[in-house]
CSV table of C-alpha atoms in Angstrom, one decimal:
chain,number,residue,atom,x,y,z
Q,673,UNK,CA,115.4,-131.3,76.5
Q,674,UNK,CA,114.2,-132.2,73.3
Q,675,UNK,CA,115.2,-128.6,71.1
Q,676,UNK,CA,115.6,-127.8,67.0
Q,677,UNK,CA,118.0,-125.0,66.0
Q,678,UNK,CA,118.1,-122.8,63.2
Q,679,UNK,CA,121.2,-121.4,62.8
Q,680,UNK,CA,120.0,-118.3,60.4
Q,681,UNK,CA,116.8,-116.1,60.9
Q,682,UNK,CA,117.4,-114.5,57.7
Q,683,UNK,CA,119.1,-115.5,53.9
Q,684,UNK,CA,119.1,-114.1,51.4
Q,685,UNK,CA,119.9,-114.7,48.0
Q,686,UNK,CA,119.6,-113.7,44.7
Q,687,UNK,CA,117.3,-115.5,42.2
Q,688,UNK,CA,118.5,-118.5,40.6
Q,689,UNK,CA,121.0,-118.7,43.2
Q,690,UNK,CA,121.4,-122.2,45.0
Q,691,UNK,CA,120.2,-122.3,49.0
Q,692,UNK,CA,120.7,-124.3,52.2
Q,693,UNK,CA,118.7,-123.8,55.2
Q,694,UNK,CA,120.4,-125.0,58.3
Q,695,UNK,CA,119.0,-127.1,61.0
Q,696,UNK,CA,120.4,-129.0,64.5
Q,697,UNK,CA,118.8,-130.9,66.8
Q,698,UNK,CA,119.0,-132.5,70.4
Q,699,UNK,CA,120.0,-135.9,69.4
Q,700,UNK,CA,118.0,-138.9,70.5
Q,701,UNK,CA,117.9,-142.5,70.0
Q,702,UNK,CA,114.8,-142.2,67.1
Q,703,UNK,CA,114.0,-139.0,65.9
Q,704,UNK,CA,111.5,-137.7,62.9
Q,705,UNK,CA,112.3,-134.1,61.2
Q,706,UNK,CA,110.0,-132.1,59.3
Q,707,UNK,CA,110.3,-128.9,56.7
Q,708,UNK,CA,107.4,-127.0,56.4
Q,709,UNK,CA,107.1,-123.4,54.7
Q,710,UNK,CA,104.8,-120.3,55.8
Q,711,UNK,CA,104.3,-117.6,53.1
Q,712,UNK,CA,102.8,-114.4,54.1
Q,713,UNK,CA,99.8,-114.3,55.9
Q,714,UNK,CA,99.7,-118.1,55.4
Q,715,UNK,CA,99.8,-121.3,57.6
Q,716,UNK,CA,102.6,-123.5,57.4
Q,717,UNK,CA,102.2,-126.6,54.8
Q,718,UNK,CA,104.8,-129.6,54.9
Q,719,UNK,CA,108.1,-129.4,52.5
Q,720,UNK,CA,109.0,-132.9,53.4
Q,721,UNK,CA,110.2,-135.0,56.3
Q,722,UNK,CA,112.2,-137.5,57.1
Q,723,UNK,CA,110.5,-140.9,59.4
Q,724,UNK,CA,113.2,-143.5,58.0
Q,725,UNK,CA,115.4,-145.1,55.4
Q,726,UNK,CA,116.9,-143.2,52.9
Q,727,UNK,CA,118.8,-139.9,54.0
Q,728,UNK,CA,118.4,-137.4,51.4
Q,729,UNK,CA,114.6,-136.6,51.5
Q,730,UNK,CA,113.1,-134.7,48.4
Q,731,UNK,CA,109.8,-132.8,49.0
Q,732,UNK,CA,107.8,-130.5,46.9
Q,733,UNK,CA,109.0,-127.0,45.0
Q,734,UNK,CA,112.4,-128.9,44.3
Q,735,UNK,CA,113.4,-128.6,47.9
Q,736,UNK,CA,115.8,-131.4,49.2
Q,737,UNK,CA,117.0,-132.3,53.0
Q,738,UNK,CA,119.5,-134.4,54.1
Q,739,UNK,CA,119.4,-136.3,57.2
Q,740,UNK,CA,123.2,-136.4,58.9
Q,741,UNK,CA,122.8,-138.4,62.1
Q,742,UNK,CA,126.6,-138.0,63.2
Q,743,UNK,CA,126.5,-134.2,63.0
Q,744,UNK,CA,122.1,-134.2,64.2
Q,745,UNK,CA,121.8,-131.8,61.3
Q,746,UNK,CA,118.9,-131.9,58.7
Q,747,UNK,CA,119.6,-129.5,56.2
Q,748,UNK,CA,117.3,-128.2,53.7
Q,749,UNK,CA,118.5,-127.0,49.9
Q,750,UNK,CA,117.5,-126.1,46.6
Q,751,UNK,CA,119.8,-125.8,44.0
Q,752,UNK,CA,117.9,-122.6,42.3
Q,753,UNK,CA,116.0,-120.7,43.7
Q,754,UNK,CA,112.9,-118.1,42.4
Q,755,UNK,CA,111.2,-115.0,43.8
Q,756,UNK,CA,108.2,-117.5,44.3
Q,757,UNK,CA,110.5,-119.6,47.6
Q,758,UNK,CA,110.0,-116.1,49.6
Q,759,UNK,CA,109.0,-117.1,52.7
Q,760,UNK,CA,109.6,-118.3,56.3
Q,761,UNK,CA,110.9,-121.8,56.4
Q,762,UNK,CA,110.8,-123.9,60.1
Q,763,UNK,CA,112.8,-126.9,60.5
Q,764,UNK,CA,110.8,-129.1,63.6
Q,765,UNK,CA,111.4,-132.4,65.0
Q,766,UNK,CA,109.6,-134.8,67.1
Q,767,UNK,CA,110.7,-137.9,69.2
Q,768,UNK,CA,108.2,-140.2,69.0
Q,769,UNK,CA,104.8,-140.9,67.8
Q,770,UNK,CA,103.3,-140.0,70.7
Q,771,UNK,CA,105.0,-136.4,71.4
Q,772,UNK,CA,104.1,-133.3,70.4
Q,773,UNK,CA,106.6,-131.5,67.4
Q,774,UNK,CA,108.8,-129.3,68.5
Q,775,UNK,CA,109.4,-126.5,65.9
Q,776,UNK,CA,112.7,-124.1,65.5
Q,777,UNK,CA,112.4,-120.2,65.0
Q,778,UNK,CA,112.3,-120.3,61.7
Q,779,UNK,CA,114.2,-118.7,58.7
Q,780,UNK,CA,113.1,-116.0,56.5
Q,781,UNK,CA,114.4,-116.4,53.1
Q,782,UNK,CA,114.6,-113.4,50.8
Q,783,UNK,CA,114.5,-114.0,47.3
Q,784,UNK,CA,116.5,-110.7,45.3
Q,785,UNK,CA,116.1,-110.2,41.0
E,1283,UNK,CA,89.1,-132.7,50.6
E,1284,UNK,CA,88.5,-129.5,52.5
E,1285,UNK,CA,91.5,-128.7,54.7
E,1286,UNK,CA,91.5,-127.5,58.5
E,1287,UNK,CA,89.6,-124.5,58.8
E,1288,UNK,CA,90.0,-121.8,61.3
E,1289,UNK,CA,87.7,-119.3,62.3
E,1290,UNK,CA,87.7,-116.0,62.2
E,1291,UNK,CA,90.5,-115.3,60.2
E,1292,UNK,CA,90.7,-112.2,62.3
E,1293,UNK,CA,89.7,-110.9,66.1
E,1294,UNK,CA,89.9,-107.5,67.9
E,1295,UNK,CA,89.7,-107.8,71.3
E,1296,UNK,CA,90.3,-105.4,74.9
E,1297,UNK,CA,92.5,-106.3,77.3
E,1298,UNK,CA,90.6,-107.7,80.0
E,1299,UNK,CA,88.0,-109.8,77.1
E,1300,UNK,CA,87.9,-113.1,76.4
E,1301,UNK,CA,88.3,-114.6,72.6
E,1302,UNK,CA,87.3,-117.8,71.6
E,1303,UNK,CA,88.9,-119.7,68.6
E,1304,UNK,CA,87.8,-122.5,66.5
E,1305,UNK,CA,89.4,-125.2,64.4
E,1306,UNK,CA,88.1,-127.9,62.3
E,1307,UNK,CA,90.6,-130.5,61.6
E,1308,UNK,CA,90.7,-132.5,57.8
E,1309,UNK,CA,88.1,-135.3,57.9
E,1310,UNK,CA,89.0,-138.4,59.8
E,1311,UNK,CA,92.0,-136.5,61.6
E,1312,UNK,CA,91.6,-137.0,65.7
E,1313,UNK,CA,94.6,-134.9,66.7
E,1314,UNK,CA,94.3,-131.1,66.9
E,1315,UNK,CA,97.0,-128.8,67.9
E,1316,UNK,CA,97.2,-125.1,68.9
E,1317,UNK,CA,100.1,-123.0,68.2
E,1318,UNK,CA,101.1,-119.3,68.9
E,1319,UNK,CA,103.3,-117.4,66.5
E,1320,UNK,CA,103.8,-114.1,68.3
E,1321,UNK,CA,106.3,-111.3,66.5
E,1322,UNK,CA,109.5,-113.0,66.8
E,1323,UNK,CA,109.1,-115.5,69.3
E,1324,UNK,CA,108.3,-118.7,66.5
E,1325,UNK,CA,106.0,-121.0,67.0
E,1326,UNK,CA,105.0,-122.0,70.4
E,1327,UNK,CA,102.7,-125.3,71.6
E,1328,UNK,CA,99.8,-124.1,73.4
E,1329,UNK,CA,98.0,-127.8,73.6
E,1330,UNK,CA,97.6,-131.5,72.3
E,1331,UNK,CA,94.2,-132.8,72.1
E,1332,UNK,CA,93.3,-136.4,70.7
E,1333,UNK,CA,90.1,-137.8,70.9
E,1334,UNK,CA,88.7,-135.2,73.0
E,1335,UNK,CA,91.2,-135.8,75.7
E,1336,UNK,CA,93.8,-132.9,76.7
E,1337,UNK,CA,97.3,-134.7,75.5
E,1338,UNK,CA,99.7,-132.4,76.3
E,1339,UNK,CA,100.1,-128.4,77.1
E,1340,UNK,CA,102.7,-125.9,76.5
E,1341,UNK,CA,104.3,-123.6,78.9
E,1342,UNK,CA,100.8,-121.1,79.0
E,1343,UNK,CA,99.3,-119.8,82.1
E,1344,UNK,CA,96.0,-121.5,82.8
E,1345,UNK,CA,93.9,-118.5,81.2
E,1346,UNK,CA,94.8,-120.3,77.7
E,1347,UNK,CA,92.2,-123.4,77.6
E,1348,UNK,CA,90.5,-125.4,75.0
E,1349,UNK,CA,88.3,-128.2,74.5
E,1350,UNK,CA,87.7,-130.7,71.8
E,1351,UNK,CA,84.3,-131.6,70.3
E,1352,UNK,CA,83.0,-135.3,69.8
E,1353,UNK,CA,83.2,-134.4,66.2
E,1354,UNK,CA,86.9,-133.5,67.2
E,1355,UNK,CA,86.4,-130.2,66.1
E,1356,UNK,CA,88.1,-127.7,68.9
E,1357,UNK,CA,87.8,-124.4,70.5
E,1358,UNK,CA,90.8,-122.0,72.5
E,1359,UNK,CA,89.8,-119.9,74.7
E,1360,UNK,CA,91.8,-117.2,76.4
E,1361,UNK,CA,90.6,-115.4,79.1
E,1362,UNK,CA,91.4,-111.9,80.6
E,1363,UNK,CA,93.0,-110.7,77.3
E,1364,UNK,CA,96.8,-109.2,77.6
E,1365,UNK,CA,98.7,-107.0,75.0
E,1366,UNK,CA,101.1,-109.7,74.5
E,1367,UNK,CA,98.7,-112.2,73.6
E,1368,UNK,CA,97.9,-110.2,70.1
E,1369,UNK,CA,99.6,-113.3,68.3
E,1370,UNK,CA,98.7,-115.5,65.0
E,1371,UNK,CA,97.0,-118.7,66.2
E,1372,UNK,CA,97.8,-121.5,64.2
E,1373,UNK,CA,95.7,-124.9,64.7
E,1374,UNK,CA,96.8,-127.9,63.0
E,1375,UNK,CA,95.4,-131.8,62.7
E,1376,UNK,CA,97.0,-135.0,61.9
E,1377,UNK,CA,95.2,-138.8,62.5
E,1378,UNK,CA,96.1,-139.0,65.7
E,1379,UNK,CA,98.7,-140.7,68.4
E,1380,UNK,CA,100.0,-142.9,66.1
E,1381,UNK,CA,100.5,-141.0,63.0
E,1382,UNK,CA,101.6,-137.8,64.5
E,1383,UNK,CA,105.2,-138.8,63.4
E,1384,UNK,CA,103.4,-138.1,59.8
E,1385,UNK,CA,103.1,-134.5,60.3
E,1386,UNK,CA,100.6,-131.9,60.9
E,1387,UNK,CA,98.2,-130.0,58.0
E,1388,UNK,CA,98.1,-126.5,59.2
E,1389,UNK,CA,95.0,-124.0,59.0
E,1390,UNK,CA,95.4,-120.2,57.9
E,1391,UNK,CA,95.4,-119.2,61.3
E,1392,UNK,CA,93.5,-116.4,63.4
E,1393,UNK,CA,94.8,-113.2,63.8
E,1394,UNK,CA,94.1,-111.9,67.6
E,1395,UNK,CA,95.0,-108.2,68.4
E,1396,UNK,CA,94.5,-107.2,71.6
E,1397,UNK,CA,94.2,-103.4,72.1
């Protein structure tokens, strides 16, 4: 079955601080992996995503992912963080254009001075 | 270029009621989605529709049903109203079939509490 992991429900760090967000996956032949960040009381808008070619994906708020197809991992970092990144991040994936994405329970990142 | 709106932002409802709840996806999107983010459980798909045809449906009893509008605007219904189903409902739109694998634009959601 087609599933996204994320390994930590909480992290936190303090401010200025570098981060990484894990994220597994159900491997598959073709597969398309998403960031996307809620902050309180908020929907969720897209970090970045990964659809093809280069494997280190950079999205907005200086967030990065990498894309690791031997370990079906799709990591997300930033290299410092600020109180502002406070929120719940959800790693999802999806398996075609046709399929519905599949989202993983999410991680809430705390943000200390 | 307005984003997708949901409506009401938030809805108190008795068990046993029914609560309707609306989405209007970004303009030129054909895709809406419906997603429930209860307390701790994440985000769970509810349903798929795509040019006003049901796509695909989560694992929800039947009393969770929607439709979607020729202007592909959509509505969720849920019928006889349970504690648990006090939950943020989160609708999101993309262009369709095709572009799905672009991602989804998320509304604010609509808070239902259920007392």
């Amino acid at each position: 079955a087609q599933s996204v992991t994320q390994l930590d429900s909480q992290v936190p760090v303090f401010e200025e601080a570098p981060v990484e967000l894990r994220c597994n996956y159900s491997s598959s032949v073709s597969v398309y992996l998403f960031w996307y960040v809620q902050y309180p009381n908020q929907g969720l808008q897209l970090l970045l995503k990964y659809l093809s070619g280069s494997t280190l994906v950079k999205g907005i708020n200086g967030f990065e992912a990498e894309f690791n197809k031997s370990q079906t991992s799709f990591h997300l970092r930033k290299p410092s963080v600020h109180i502002s990144d406070t929120a719940e991040y959800f790693c999802a994936v999806t398996y075609s254009s046709a399929s519905k994405i599949i989202f993983g329970s999410g991680t809430r990142l705390s943000i200390r001075p | 270029e307005a984003g997708v709106t949901q409506s009401p932002t938030h809805l108190i409802k008795t068990r046993g009621q029914q609560a309707t709840l609306r989405c209007s996806p970004i303009s030129g999107h054909t895709s809406v989605y419906w997603y429930q983010q209860a307390l701790g459980l994440g985000l769970q798909f509810l349903l798929w529709y795509d040019e006003g045809e049901e796509r695909n449906r989560g694992n929800f009893p039947p009393r969770f049903s929607g439709r979607q509008f020729p202007n592909y605007s959509s509505e969720l219904n849920v019928n006889a109203l349970e504690l648990e189903d006090s939950a943020l409902y989160l609708c999101a739109s993309s262009w369709g079939l095709r572009e799905g694998t672009y991602g989804y634009t998320f509304g604010s959601g609509t808070r239902l509490t259920v007392v």
